[in-house]
Amino acid sequence: MNGKYDDIINLPRHISQTHKPMPIPDRAAQFAPFAALTGYDEAVRETSRLTDARRDLDETQKAVLNEKLRILCEYTDKYSEITVTYFVPDKKKSGGEYVTVCGTVRKFDNYECKLILQDGTEILFKDITELDSELFDRFDIE
């Protein structure tokens, strides 16, 4: 053999006396593929996430809902346990989702037109699509 590196090819591999050898999984990790497009996977997930469109209530549904809110406001001291379905707009794209919560009414904020529950949940009147309470059984409301 008359190669260029014949003088060093058979020398023993250097082993450091001060540093421990790197574990095999860590050595392999340094050759793992890197994310050339950072944020791409998140963008794809966000695009594929579905949202609901806001449903418009007809005049009859609005009238029934307004009557329920009026009754609930008037009798809130005695019968304040309610179930509310309301629309929550999405912060990143058009649409949103409908959420149903059960809770106790803390107060009605007529200035900002919202319902506040004991747990701190604030629901705008305009976002409410359904309202239910045992209180409504006493009245002739469908």
mmCIF file of N, CA and C in Angstrom:
data_model
loop_
_atom_site.group_PDB
_atom_site.id
_atom_site.type_symbol
_atom_site.label_atom_id
_atom_site.label_comp_id
_atom_site.label_asym_id
_atom_site.label_seq_id
_atom_site.Cartn_x
_atom_site.Cartn_y
_atom_site.Cartn_z
ATOM 1 N N MET A 1 0.849 -1.176 0.000
ATOM 2 C CA MET A 1 0.000 0.000 0.000
ATOM 3 C C MET A 1 0.893 1.237 0.000
ATOM 4 N N ASN A 2 0.670 2.035 -0.921
ATOM 5 C CA ASN A 2 1.393 3.289 -1.009
ATOM 6 C C ASN A 2 0.401 4.434 -0.959
ATOM 7 N N GLY A 3 -0.461 4.406 0.060
ATOM 8 C CA GLY A 3 -1.480 5.435 0.177
ATOM 9 C C GLY A 3 -0.978 6.658 0.917
ATOM 10 N N LYS A 4 -1.749 7.720 0.793
ATOM 11 C CA LYS A 4 -1.411 8.998 1.399
ATOM 12 C C LYS A 4 -1.450 8.944 2.928
ATOM 13 N N TYR A 5 -2.347 8.085 3.497
ATOM 14 C CA TYR A 5 -2.535 8.049 4.953
ATOM 15 C C TYR A 5 -2.053 6.733 5.578
ATOM 16 N N ASP A 6 -1.206 6.053 4.932
ATOM 17 C CA ASP A 6 -0.734 4.759 5.441
ATOM 18 C C ASP A 6 -0.089 4.872 6.814
ATOM 19 N N ASP A 7 0.522 5.982 7.110
ATOM 20 C CA ASP A 7 1.224 6.123 8.381
ATOM 21 C C ASP A 7 0.288 6.292 9.567
ATOM 22 N N ILE A 8 -0.989 6.701 9.340
ATOM 23 C CA ILE A 8 -1.913 6.921 10.452
ATOM 24 C C ILE A 8 -3.135 6.014 10.444
ATOM 25 N N ILE A 9 -3.317 5.266 9.396
ATOM 26 C CA ILE A 9 -4.550 4.496 9.227
ATOM 27 C C ILE A 9 -4.730 3.438 10.312
ATOM 28 N N ASN A 10 -3.723 2.875 10.841
ATOM 29 C CA ASN A 10 -3.838 1.806 11.823
ATOM 30 C C ASN A 10 -3.563 2.261 13.253
ATOM 31 N N LEU A 11 -3.501 3.557 13.481
ATOM 32 C CA LEU A 11 -3.293 4.061 14.827
ATOM 33 C C LEU A 11 -4.567 3.891 15.653
ATOM 34 N N PRO A 12 -4.448 3.691 16.988
ATOM 35 C CA PRO A 12 -5.657 3.540 17.815
ATOM 36 C C PRO A 12 -6.422 4.868 17.921
ATOM 37 N N ARG A 13 -7.754 4.733 18.100
ATOM 38 C CA ARG A 13 -8.617 5.921 18.227
ATOM 39 C C ARG A 13 -8.337 6.600 19.560
ATOM 40 N N HIS A 14 -8.329 7.929 19.559
ATOM 41 C CA HIS A 14 -8.071 8.686 20.789
ATOM 42 C C HIS A 14 -9.285 8.605 21.712
ATOM 43 N N ILE A 15 -9.068 8.334 22.979
ATOM 44 C CA ILE A 15 -10.126 8.311 23.990
ATOM 45 C C ILE A 15 -9.748 9.336 25.045
ATOM 46 N N SER A 16 -10.635 10.296 25.243
ATOM 47 C CA SER A 16 -10.370 11.390 26.169
ATOM 48 C C SER A 16 -10.343 10.893 27.609
ATOM 49 N N GLN A 17 -9.412 11.433 28.375
ATOM 50 C CA GLN A 17 -9.314 11.107 29.793
ATOM 51 C C GLN A 17 -10.182 12.050 30.635
ATOM 52 N N THR A 18 -10.593 13.208 30.082
ATOM 53 C CA THR A 18 -11.352 14.209 30.838
ATOM 54 C C THR A 18 -12.845 14.198 30.534
ATOM 55 N N HIS A 19 -13.248 13.768 29.377
ATOM 56 C CA HIS A 19 -14.668 13.775 28.994
ATOM 57 C C HIS A 19 -15.179 12.352 28.832
ATOM 58 N N LYS A 20 -16.371 12.093 29.395
ATOM 59 C CA LYS A 20 -16.995 10.783 29.222
ATOM 60 C C LYS A 20 -17.500 10.677 27.788
ATOM 61 N N PRO A 21 -17.526 9.466 27.250
ATOM 62 C CA PRO A 21 -18.068 9.322 25.892
ATOM 63 C C PRO A 21 -19.564 9.643 25.861
ATOM 64 N N MET A 22 -20.000 10.227 24.773
ATOM 65 C CA MET A 22 -21.409 10.584 24.607
ATOM 66 C C MET A 22 -22.226 9.308 24.413
ATOM 67 N N PRO A 23 -23.390 9.209 25.098
ATOM 68 C CA PRO A 23 -24.242 8.016 24.893
ATOM 69 C C PRO A 23 -24.673 7.902 23.429
ATOM 70 N N ILE A 24 -24.854 6.700 22.976
ATOM 71 C CA ILE A 24 -25.201 6.427 21.575
ATOM 72 C C ILE A 24 -26.472 7.171 21.138
ATOM 73 N N PRO A 25 -27.593 7.174 21.942
ATOM 74 C CA PRO A 25 -28.794 7.901 21.477
ATOM 75 C C PRO A 25 -28.533 9.400 21.272
ATOM 76 N N ASP A 26 -27.695 9.981 22.132
ATOM 77 C CA ASP A 26 -27.380 11.399 21.971
ATOM 78 C C ASP A 26 -26.533 11.642 20.727
ATOM 79 N N ARG A 27 -25.642 10.702 20.442
ATOM 80 C CA ARG A 27 -24.821 10.838 19.246
ATOM 81 C C ARG A 27 -25.694 10.760 18.001
ATOM 82 N N ALA A 28 -26.670 9.856 18.038
ATOM 83 C CA ALA A 28 -27.555 9.712 16.880
ATOM 84 C C ALA A 28 -28.441 10.942 16.704
ATOM 85 N N ALA A 29 -28.818 11.569 17.819
ATOM 86 C CA ALA A 29 -29.718 12.724 17.756
ATOM 87 C C ALA A 29 -29.098 13.895 17.020
ATOM 88 N N GLN A 30 -27.799 14.012 17.069
ATOM 89 C CA GLN A 30 -27.191 15.150 16.406
ATOM 90 C C GLN A 30 -27.254 15.036 14.884
ATOM 91 N N PHE A 31 -27.571 13.841 14.396
ATOM 92 C CA PHE A 31 -27.721 13.659 12.959
ATOM 93 C C PHE A 31 -29.178 13.564 12.524
ATOM 94 N N ALA A 32 -30.092 13.778 13.473
ATOM 95 C CA ALA A 32 -31.529 13.710 13.170
ATOM 96 C C ALA A 32 -31.902 14.855 12.242
ATOM 97 N N PRO A 33 -32.954 14.668 11.444
ATOM 98 C CA PRO A 33 -33.370 15.745 10.543
ATOM 99 C C PRO A 33 -33.846 16.959 11.340
ATOM 100 N N PHE A 34 -33.614 18.117 10.819
ATOM 101 C CA PHE A 34 -34.047 19.344 11.479
ATOM 102 C C PHE A 34 -35.263 19.906 10.767
ATOM 103 N N ALA A 35 -35.991 20.764 11.449
ATOM 104 C CA ALA A 35 -37.193 21.366 10.871
ATOM 105 C C ALA A 35 -36.777 22.567 10.030
ATOM 106 N N ALA A 36 -36.687 22.362 8.734
ATOM 107 C CA ALA A 36 -36.278 23.452 7.846
ATOM 108 C C ALA A 36 -37.340 24.543 7.795
ATOM 109 N N LEU A 37 -38.609 24.152 7.961
ATOM 110 C CA LEU A 37 -39.709 25.117 7.927
ATOM 111 C C LEU A 37 -40.314 25.209 9.317
ATOM 112 N N THR A 38 -39.703 25.969 10.184
ATOM 113 C CA THR A 38 -40.238 26.087 11.536
ATOM 114 C C THR A 38 -41.621 26.723 11.500
ATOM 115 N N GLY A 39 -42.536 26.124 12.254
ATOM 116 C CA GLY A 39 -43.894 26.630 12.314
ATOM 117 C C GLY A 39 -44.813 26.057 11.250
ATOM 118 N N TYR A 40 -44.265 25.312 10.298
ATOM 119 C CA TYR A 40 -45.082 24.782 9.213
ATOM 120 C C TYR A 40 -46.132 23.808 9.731
ATOM 121 N N ASP A 41 -45.724 22.871 10.600
ATOM 122 C CA ASP A 41 -46.680 21.887 11.140
ATOM 123 C C ASP A 41 -47.805 22.582 11.890
ATOM 124 N N GLU A 42 -47.467 23.602 12.668
ATOM 125 C CA GLU A 42 -48.482 24.353 13.410
ATOM 126 C C GLU A 42 -49.431 25.082 12.450
ATOM 127 N N ALA A 43 -48.897 25.636 11.389
ATOM 128 C CA ALA A 43 -49.732 26.334 10.407
ATOM 129 C C ALA A 43 -50.686 25.367 9.718
ATOM 130 N N VAL A 44 -50.226 24.179 9.421
ATOM 131 C CA VAL A 44 -51.088 23.168 8.789
ATOM 132 C C VAL A 44 -52.193 22.751 9.748
ATOM 133 N N ARG A 45 -51.840 22.532 11.032
ATOM 134 C CA ARG A 45 -52.853 22.173 12.036
ATOM 135 C C ARG A 45 -53.889 23.279 12.186
ATOM 136 N N GLU A 46 -53.438 24.523 12.207
ATOM 137 C CA GLU A 46 -54.362 25.657 12.361
ATOM 138 C C GLU A 46 -55.301 25.756 11.166
ATOM 139 N N THR A 47 -54.774 25.546 9.975
ATOM 140 C CA THR A 47 -55.602 25.614 8.770
ATOM 141 C C THR A 47 -56.633 24.496 8.743
ATOM 142 N N SER A 48 -56.261 23.322 9.219
ATOM 143 C CA SER A 48 -57.190 22.192 9.182
ATOM 144 C C SER A 48 -58.190 22.203 10.334
ATOM 145 N N ARG A 49 -57.983 23.058 11.320
ATOM 146 C CA ARG A 49 -58.913 23.130 12.457
ATOM 147 C C ARG A 49 -60.235 23.713 11.985
ATOM 148 N N LEU A 50 -61.308 23.036 12.325
ATOM 149 C CA LEU A 50 -62.636 23.460 11.874
ATOM 150 C C LEU A 50 -63.286 24.396 12.884
ATOM 151 N N THR A 51 -64.043 25.349 12.372
ATOM 152 C CA THR A 51 -64.824 26.247 13.216
ATOM 153 C C THR A 51 -66.265 26.220 12.729
ATOM 154 N N ASP A 52 -67.174 26.562 13.625
ATOM 155 C CA ASP A 52 -68.587 26.639 13.265
ATOM 156 C C ASP A 52 -68.918 28.062 12.839
ATOM 157 N N ALA A 53 -69.862 28.172 11.928
ATOM 158 C CA ALA A 53 -70.363 29.488 11.550
ATOM 159 C C ALA A 53 -71.410 29.927 12.573
ATOM 160 N N ARG A 54 -71.488 31.216 12.797
ATOM 161 C CA ARG A 54 -72.495 31.739 13.723
ATOM 162 C C ARG A 54 -73.878 31.572 13.092
ATOM 163 N N ARG A 55 -74.797 31.000 13.882
ATOM 164 C CA ARG A 55 -76.173 30.822 13.403
ATOM 165 C C ARG A 55 -76.990 32.041 13.820
ATOM 166 N N ASP A 56 -77.764 32.545 12.892
ATOM 167 C CA ASP A 56 -78.645 33.668 13.205
ATOM 168 C C ASP A 56 -79.981 33.139 13.709
ATOM 169 N N LEU A 57 -80.454 33.713 14.800
ATOM 170 C CA LEU A 57 -81.755 33.335 15.339
ATOM 171 C C LEU A 57 -82.850 34.088 14.592
ATOM 172 N N ASP A 58 -83.988 33.428 14.396
ATOM 173 C CA ASP A 58 -85.105 34.148 13.773
ATOM 174 C C ASP A 58 -85.792 35.002 14.847
ATOM 175 N N GLU A 59 -86.724 35.807 14.441
ATOM 176 C CA GLU A 59 -87.377 36.758 15.349
ATOM 177 C C GLU A 59 -88.100 36.058 16.505
ATOM 178 N N THR A 60 -88.724 34.915 16.231
ATOM 179 C CA THR A 60 -89.422 34.176 17.286
ATOM 180 C C THR A 60 -88.434 33.676 18.336
ATOM 181 N N GLN A 61 -87.324 33.115 17.885
ATOM 182 C CA GLN A 61 -86.303 32.620 18.811
ATOM 183 C C GLN A 61 -85.726 33.768 19.642
ATOM 184 N N LYS A 62 -85.514 34.913 19.011
ATOM 185 C CA LYS A 62 -84.998 36.080 19.741
ATOM 186 C C LYS A 62 -85.992 36.544 20.805
ATOM 187 N N ALA A 63 -87.279 36.529 20.456
ATOM 188 C CA ALA A 63 -88.305 36.958 21.405
ATOM 189 C C ALA A 63 -88.366 36.012 22.608
ATOM 190 N N VAL A 64 -88.283 34.718 22.365
ATOM 191 C CA VAL A 64 -88.313 33.729 23.450
ATOM 192 C C VAL A 64 -87.074 33.904 24.330
ATOM 193 N N LEU A 65 -85.930 34.088 23.711
ATOM 194 C CA LEU A 65 -84.694 34.273 24.461
ATOM 195 C C LEU A 65 -84.729 35.554 25.300
ATOM 196 N N ASN A 66 -85.250 36.631 24.735
ATOM 197 C CA ASN A 66 -85.382 37.884 25.486
ATOM 198 C C ASN A 66 -86.325 37.732 26.677
ATOM 199 N N GLU A 67 -87.405 36.998 26.476
ATOM 200 C CA GLU A 67 -88.353 36.765 27.571
ATOM 201 C C GLU A 67 -87.695 35.937 28.681
ATOM 202 N N LYS A 68 -86.916 34.924 28.305
ATOM 203 C CA LYS A 68 -86.218 34.114 29.305
ATOM 204 C C LYS A 68 -85.203 34.963 30.078
ATOM 205 N N LEU A 69 -84.487 35.822 29.392
ATOM 206 C CA LEU A 69 -83.527 36.700 30.063
ATOM 207 C C LEU A 69 -84.236 37.650 31.024
ATOM 208 N N ARG A 70 -85.380 38.168 30.593
ATOM 209 C CA ARG A 70 -86.146 39.080 31.452
ATOM 210 C C ARG A 70 -86.600 38.365 32.726
ATOM 211 N N ILE A 71 -87.143 37.163 32.565
ATOM 212 C CA ILE A 71 -87.616 36.383 33.715
ATOM 213 C C ILE A 71 -86.443 36.020 34.623
ATOM 214 N N LEU A 72 -85.356 35.593 34.026
ATOM 215 C CA LEU A 72 -84.178 35.225 34.806
ATOM 216 C C LEU A 72 -83.636 36.414 35.587
ATOM 217 N N CYS A 73 -83.640 37.572 34.972
ATOM 218 C CA CYS A 73 -83.171 38.793 35.633
ATOM 219 C C CYS A 73 -84.076 39.155 36.809
ATOM 220 N N GLU A 74 -85.372 38.977 36.612
ATOM 221 C CA GLU A 74 -86.345 39.334 37.649
ATOM 222 C C GLU A 74 -86.296 38.372 38.836
ATOM 223 N N TYR A 75 -86.068 37.084 38.586
ATOM 224 C CA TYR A 75 -86.115 36.066 39.634
ATOM 225 C C TYR A 75 -84.732 35.496 39.968
ATOM 226 N N THR A 76 -83.689 36.183 39.622
ATOM 227 C CA THR A 76 -82.341 35.632 39.776
ATOM 228 C C THR A 76 -81.953 35.325 41.215
ATOM 229 N N ASP A 77 -82.552 35.981 42.203
ATOM 230 C CA ASP A 77 -82.205 35.709 43.592
ATOM 231 C C ASP A 77 -82.641 34.310 44.030
ATOM 232 N N LYS A 78 -83.779 33.842 43.521
ATOM 233 C CA LYS A 78 -84.324 32.564 43.965
ATOM 234 C C LYS A 78 -83.911 31.401 43.071
ATOM 235 N N TYR A 79 -83.898 31.625 41.769
ATOM 236 C CA TYR A 79 -83.653 30.550 40.814
ATOM 237 C C TYR A 79 -82.527 30.964 39.882
ATOM 238 N N SER A 80 -81.308 30.744 40.299
ATOM 239 C CA SER A 80 -80.224 31.258 39.479
ATOM 240 C C SER A 80 -79.394 30.179 38.785
ATOM 241 N N GLU A 81 -79.727 28.902 38.961
ATOM 242 C CA GLU A 81 -79.002 27.829 38.270
ATOM 243 C C GLU A 81 -79.511 27.750 36.830
ATOM 244 N N ILE A 82 -78.593 27.892 35.873
ATOM 245 C CA ILE A 82 -78.988 27.914 34.460
ATOM 246 C C ILE A 82 -78.049 27.077 33.605
ATOM 247 N N THR A 83 -78.516 26.755 32.407
ATOM 248 C CA THR A 83 -77.705 26.142 31.366
ATOM 249 C C THR A 83 -77.755 27.087 30.171
ATOM 250 N N VAL A 84 -76.582 27.503 29.706
ATOM 251 C CA VAL A 84 -76.503 28.478 28.618
ATOM 252 C C VAL A 84 -75.677 27.896 27.484
ATOM 253 N N THR A 85 -76.194 28.012 26.274
ATOM 254 C CA THR A 85 -75.422 27.688 25.079
ATOM 255 C C THR A 85 -75.148 29.010 24.380
ATOM 256 N N TYR A 86 -73.876 29.248 24.093
ATOM 257 C CA TYR A 86 -73.508 30.524 23.482
ATOM 258 C C TYR A 86 -72.355 30.344 22.501
ATOM 259 N N PHE A 87 -72.188 31.332 21.649
ATOM 260 C CA PHE A 87 -71.167 31.313 20.602
ATOM 261 C C PHE A 87 -69.910 31.995 21.101
ATOM 262 N N VAL A 88 -68.766 31.335 20.909
ATOM 263 C CA VAL A 88 -67.466 31.919 21.253
ATOM 264 C C VAL A 88 -66.699 32.120 19.949
ATOM 265 N N PRO A 89 -66.490 33.379 19.528
ATOM 266 C CA PRO A 89 -65.761 33.632 18.278
ATOM 267 C C PRO A 89 -64.313 33.143 18.378
ATOM 268 N N ASP A 90 -63.801 32.621 17.277
ATOM 269 C CA ASP A 90 -62.421 32.159 17.225
ATOM 270 C C ASP A 90 -61.490 33.366 17.130
ATOM 271 N N LYS A 91 -60.372 33.323 17.814
ATOM 272 C CA LYS A 91 -59.444 34.448 17.835
ATOM 273 C C LYS A 91 -58.560 34.504 16.591
ATOM 274 N N LYS A 92 -58.413 33.354 15.879
ATOM 275 C CA LYS A 92 -57.477 33.312 14.766
ATOM 276 C C LYS A 92 -58.116 33.247 13.385
ATOM 277 N N LYS A 93 -59.351 32.788 13.303
ATOM 278 C CA LYS A 93 -59.979 32.675 11.988
ATOM 279 C C LYS A 93 -61.474 32.920 12.101
ATOM 280 N N SER A 94 -62.146 33.018 10.979
ATOM 281 C CA SER A 94 -63.580 33.307 11.005
ATOM 282 C C SER A 94 -64.334 32.119 11.583
ATOM 283 N N GLY A 95 -65.464 32.414 12.189
ATOM 284 C CA GLY A 95 -66.265 31.373 12.825
ATOM 285 C C GLY A 95 -65.940 31.282 14.304
ATOM 286 N N GLY A 96 -66.230 30.139 14.885
ATOM 287 C CA GLY A 96 -66.000 29.925 16.307
ATOM 288 C C GLY A 96 -66.595 28.598 16.717
ATOM 289 N N GLU A 97 -67.016 28.522 17.979
ATOM 290 C CA GLU A 97 -67.626 27.290 18.456
ATOM 291 C C GLU A 97 -68.757 27.607 19.420
ATOM 292 N N TYR A 98 -69.678 26.672 19.525
ATOM 293 C CA TYR A 98 -70.779 26.798 20.468
ATOM 294 C C TYR A 98 -70.427 26.034 21.739
ATOM 295 N N VAL A 99 -70.580 26.707 22.862
ATOM 296 C CA VAL A 99 -70.222 26.143 24.163
ATOM 297 C C VAL A 99 -71.471 26.115 25.032
ATOM 298 N N THR A 100 -71.641 25.039 25.783
ATOM 299 C CA THR A 100 -72.748 24.933 26.734
ATOM 300 C C THR A 100 -72.161 24.834 28.132
ATOM 301 N N VAL A 101 -72.621 25.719 29.017
ATOM 302 C CA VAL A 101 -72.150 25.715 30.402
ATOM 303 C C VAL A 101 -73.343 25.707 31.344
ATOM 304 N N CYS A 102 -73.132 25.122 32.503
ATOM 305 C CA CYS A 102 -74.117 25.163 33.573
ATOM 306 C C CYS A 102 -73.492 25.956 34.704
ATOM 307 N N GLY A 103 -74.282 26.786 35.337
ATOM 308 C CA GLY A 103 -73.729 27.572 36.430
ATOM 309 C C GLY A 103 -74.782 28.374 37.147
ATOM 310 N N THR A 104 -74.298 29.158 38.074
ATOM 311 C CA THR A 104 -75.158 30.007 38.883
ATOM 312 C C THR A 104 -74.945 31.449 38.468
ATOM 313 N N VAL A 105 -76.030 32.155 38.297
ATOM 314 C CA VAL A 105 -75.951 33.557 37.895
ATOM 315 C C VAL A 105 -75.426 34.395 39.049
ATOM 316 N N ARG A 106 -74.419 35.187 38.778
ATOM 317 C CA ARG A 106 -73.930 36.132 39.778
ATOM 318 C C ARG A 106 -74.581 37.488 39.571
ATOM 319 N N LYS A 107 -74.585 37.950 38.287
ATOM 320 C CA LYS A 107 -75.246 39.229 38.028
ATOM 321 C C LYS A 107 -75.479 39.432 36.545
ATOM 322 N N PHE A 108 -76.352 40.368 36.250
ATOM 323 C CA PHE A 108 -76.610 40.823 34.897
ATOM 324 C C PHE A 108 -75.953 42.180 34.750
ATOM 325 N N ASP A 109 -75.101 42.336 33.752
ATOM 326 C CA ASP A 109 -74.478 43.621 33.481
ATOM 327 C C ASP A 109 -75.212 44.225 32.286
ATOM 328 N N ASN A 110 -76.220 45.043 32.581
ATOM 329 C CA ASN A 110 -77.020 45.627 31.512
ATOM 330 C C ASN A 110 -76.269 46.715 30.749
ATOM 331 N N TYR A 111 -75.242 47.278 31.355
ATOM 332 C CA TYR A 111 -74.457 48.323 30.684
ATOM 333 C C TYR A 111 -73.637 47.700 29.543
ATOM 334 N N GLU A 112 -72.965 46.588 29.826
ATOM 335 C CA GLU A 112 -72.164 45.917 28.798
ATOM 336 C C GLU A 112 -72.924 44.768 28.137
ATOM 337 N N CYS A 113 -74.190 44.597 28.511
ATOM 338 C CA CYS A 113 -75.067 43.572 27.937
ATOM 339 C C CYS A 113 -74.463 42.174 28.038
ATOM 340 N N LYS A 114 -74.169 41.776 29.278
ATOM 341 C CA LYS A 114 -73.628 40.440 29.468
ATOM 342 C C LYS A 114 -74.123 39.822 30.766
ATOM 343 N N LEU A 115 -74.069 38.518 30.787
ATOM 344 C CA LEU A 115 -74.460 37.698 31.917
ATOM 345 C C LEU A 115 -73.169 37.210 32.571
ATOM 346 N N ILE A 116 -73.074 37.318 33.884
ATOM 347 C CA ILE A 116 -71.869 36.886 34.585
ATOM 348 C C ILE A 116 -72.245 35.763 35.553
ATOM 349 N N LEU A 117 -71.549 34.634 35.418
ATOM 350 C CA LEU A 117 -71.794 33.482 36.276
ATOM 351 C C LEU A 117 -70.865 33.522 37.490
ATOM 352 N N GLN A 118 -71.173 32.711 38.491
ATOM 353 C CA GLN A 118 -70.380 32.679 39.730
ATOM 354 C C GLN A 118 -68.917 32.333 39.474
ATOM 355 N N ASP A 119 -68.645 31.473 38.490
ATOM 356 C CA ASP A 119 -67.263 31.070 38.222
ATOM 357 C C ASP A 119 -66.478 32.113 37.428
ATOM 358 N N GLY A 120 -67.118 33.252 37.135
ATOM 359 C CA GLY A 120 -66.448 34.332 36.415
ATOM 360 C C GLY A 120 -66.688 34.331 34.917
ATOM 361 N N THR A 121 -67.377 33.323 34.402
ATOM 362 C CA THR A 121 -67.675 33.272 32.977
ATOM 363 C C THR A 121 -68.564 34.448 32.600
ATOM 364 N N GLU A 122 -68.142 35.199 31.581
ATOM 365 C CA GLU A 122 -68.918 36.330 31.093
ATOM 366 C C GLU A 122 -69.447 35.987 29.709
ATOM 367 N N ILE A 123 -70.759 36.134 29.533
ATOM 368 C CA ILE A 123 -71.403 35.761 28.276
ATOM 369 C C ILE A 123 -72.186 36.961 27.763
ATOM 370 N N LEU A 124 -71.833 37.418 26.572
ATOM 371 C CA LEU A 124 -72.569 38.531 25.974
ATOM 372 C C LEU A 124 -73.968 38.066 25.592
ATOM 373 N N PHE A 125 -74.955 38.927 25.823
ATOM 374 C CA PHE A 125 -76.336 38.584 25.477
ATOM 375 C C PHE A 125 -76.448 38.208 23.997
ATOM 376 N N LYS A 126 -75.744 38.920 23.138
ATOM 377 C CA LYS A 126 -75.857 38.688 21.687
ATOM 378 C C LYS A 126 -75.306 37.323 21.259
ATOM 379 N N ASP A 127 -74.469 36.708 22.118
ATOM 380 C CA ASP A 127 -73.887 35.406 21.780
ATOM 381 C C ASP A 127 -74.723 34.234 22.274
ATOM 382 N N ILE A 128 -75.700 34.488 23.136
ATOM 383 C CA ILE A 128 -76.525 33.413 23.695
ATOM 384 C C ILE A 128 -77.490 32.906 22.633
ATOM 385 N N THR A 129 -77.522 31.583 22.467
ATOM 386 C CA THR A 129 -78.455 30.980 21.507
ATOM 387 C C THR A 129 -79.511 30.133 22.204
ATOM 388 N N GLU A 130 -79.199 29.666 23.414
ATOM 389 C CA GLU A 130 -80.151 28.835 24.137
ATOM 390 C C GLU A 130 -79.970 29.068 25.633
ATOM 391 N N LEU A 131 -81.081 29.084 26.332
ATOM 392 C CA LEU A 131 -81.071 29.344 27.769
ATOM 393 C C LEU A 131 -82.096 28.432 28.414
ATOM 394 N N ASP A 132 -81.681 27.727 29.480
ATOM 395 C CA ASP A 132 -82.602 26.813 30.131
ATOM 396 C C ASP A 132 -82.430 26.904 31.647
ATOM 397 N N SER A 133 -83.549 26.783 32.347
ATOM 398 C CA SER A 133 -83.557 26.810 33.810
ATOM 399 C C SER A 133 -84.878 26.202 34.267
ATOM 400 N N GLU A 134 -84.884 25.650 35.467
ATOM 401 C CA GLU A 134 -86.131 25.123 36.032
ATOM 402 C C GLU A 134 -87.144 26.249 36.213
ATOM 403 N N LEU A 135 -86.676 27.445 36.357
ATOM 404 C CA LEU A 135 -87.548 28.609 36.522
ATOM 405 C C LEU A 135 -88.531 28.744 35.361
ATOM 406 N N PHE A 136 -88.099 28.425 34.154
ATOM 407 C CA PHE A 136 -88.944 28.621 32.974
ATOM 408 C C PHE A 136 -90.118 27.656 32.935
ATOM 409 N N ASP A 137 -90.051 26.566 33.717
ATOM 410 C CA ASP A 137 -91.166 25.617 33.777
ATOM 411 C C ASP A 137 -92.398 26.248 34.414
ATOM 412 N N ARG A 138 -92.194 27.242 35.266
ATOM 413 C CA ARG A 138 -93.314 27.937 35.928
ATOM 414 C C ARG A 138 -94.059 28.880 34.982
ATOM 415 N N PHE A 139 -93.373 29.240 33.900
ATOM 416 C CA PHE A 139 -93.964 30.177 32.937
ATOM 417 C C PHE A 139 -94.271 29.423 31.648
ATOM 418 N N ASP A 140 -95.101 29.989 30.850
ATOM 419 C CA ASP A 140 -95.484 29.356 29.590
ATOM 420 C C ASP A 140 -94.525 29.794 28.475
ATOM 421 N N ILE A 141 -93.282 29.289 28.561
ATOM 422 C CA ILE A 141 -92.268 29.638 27.560
ATOM 423 C C ILE A 141 -91.763 28.353 26.953
ATOM 424 N N GLU A 142 -91.671 28.346 25.649
ATOM 425 C CA GLU A 142 -91.177 27.142 24.938
ATOM 426 C C GLU A 142 -89.774 27.346 24.509
#
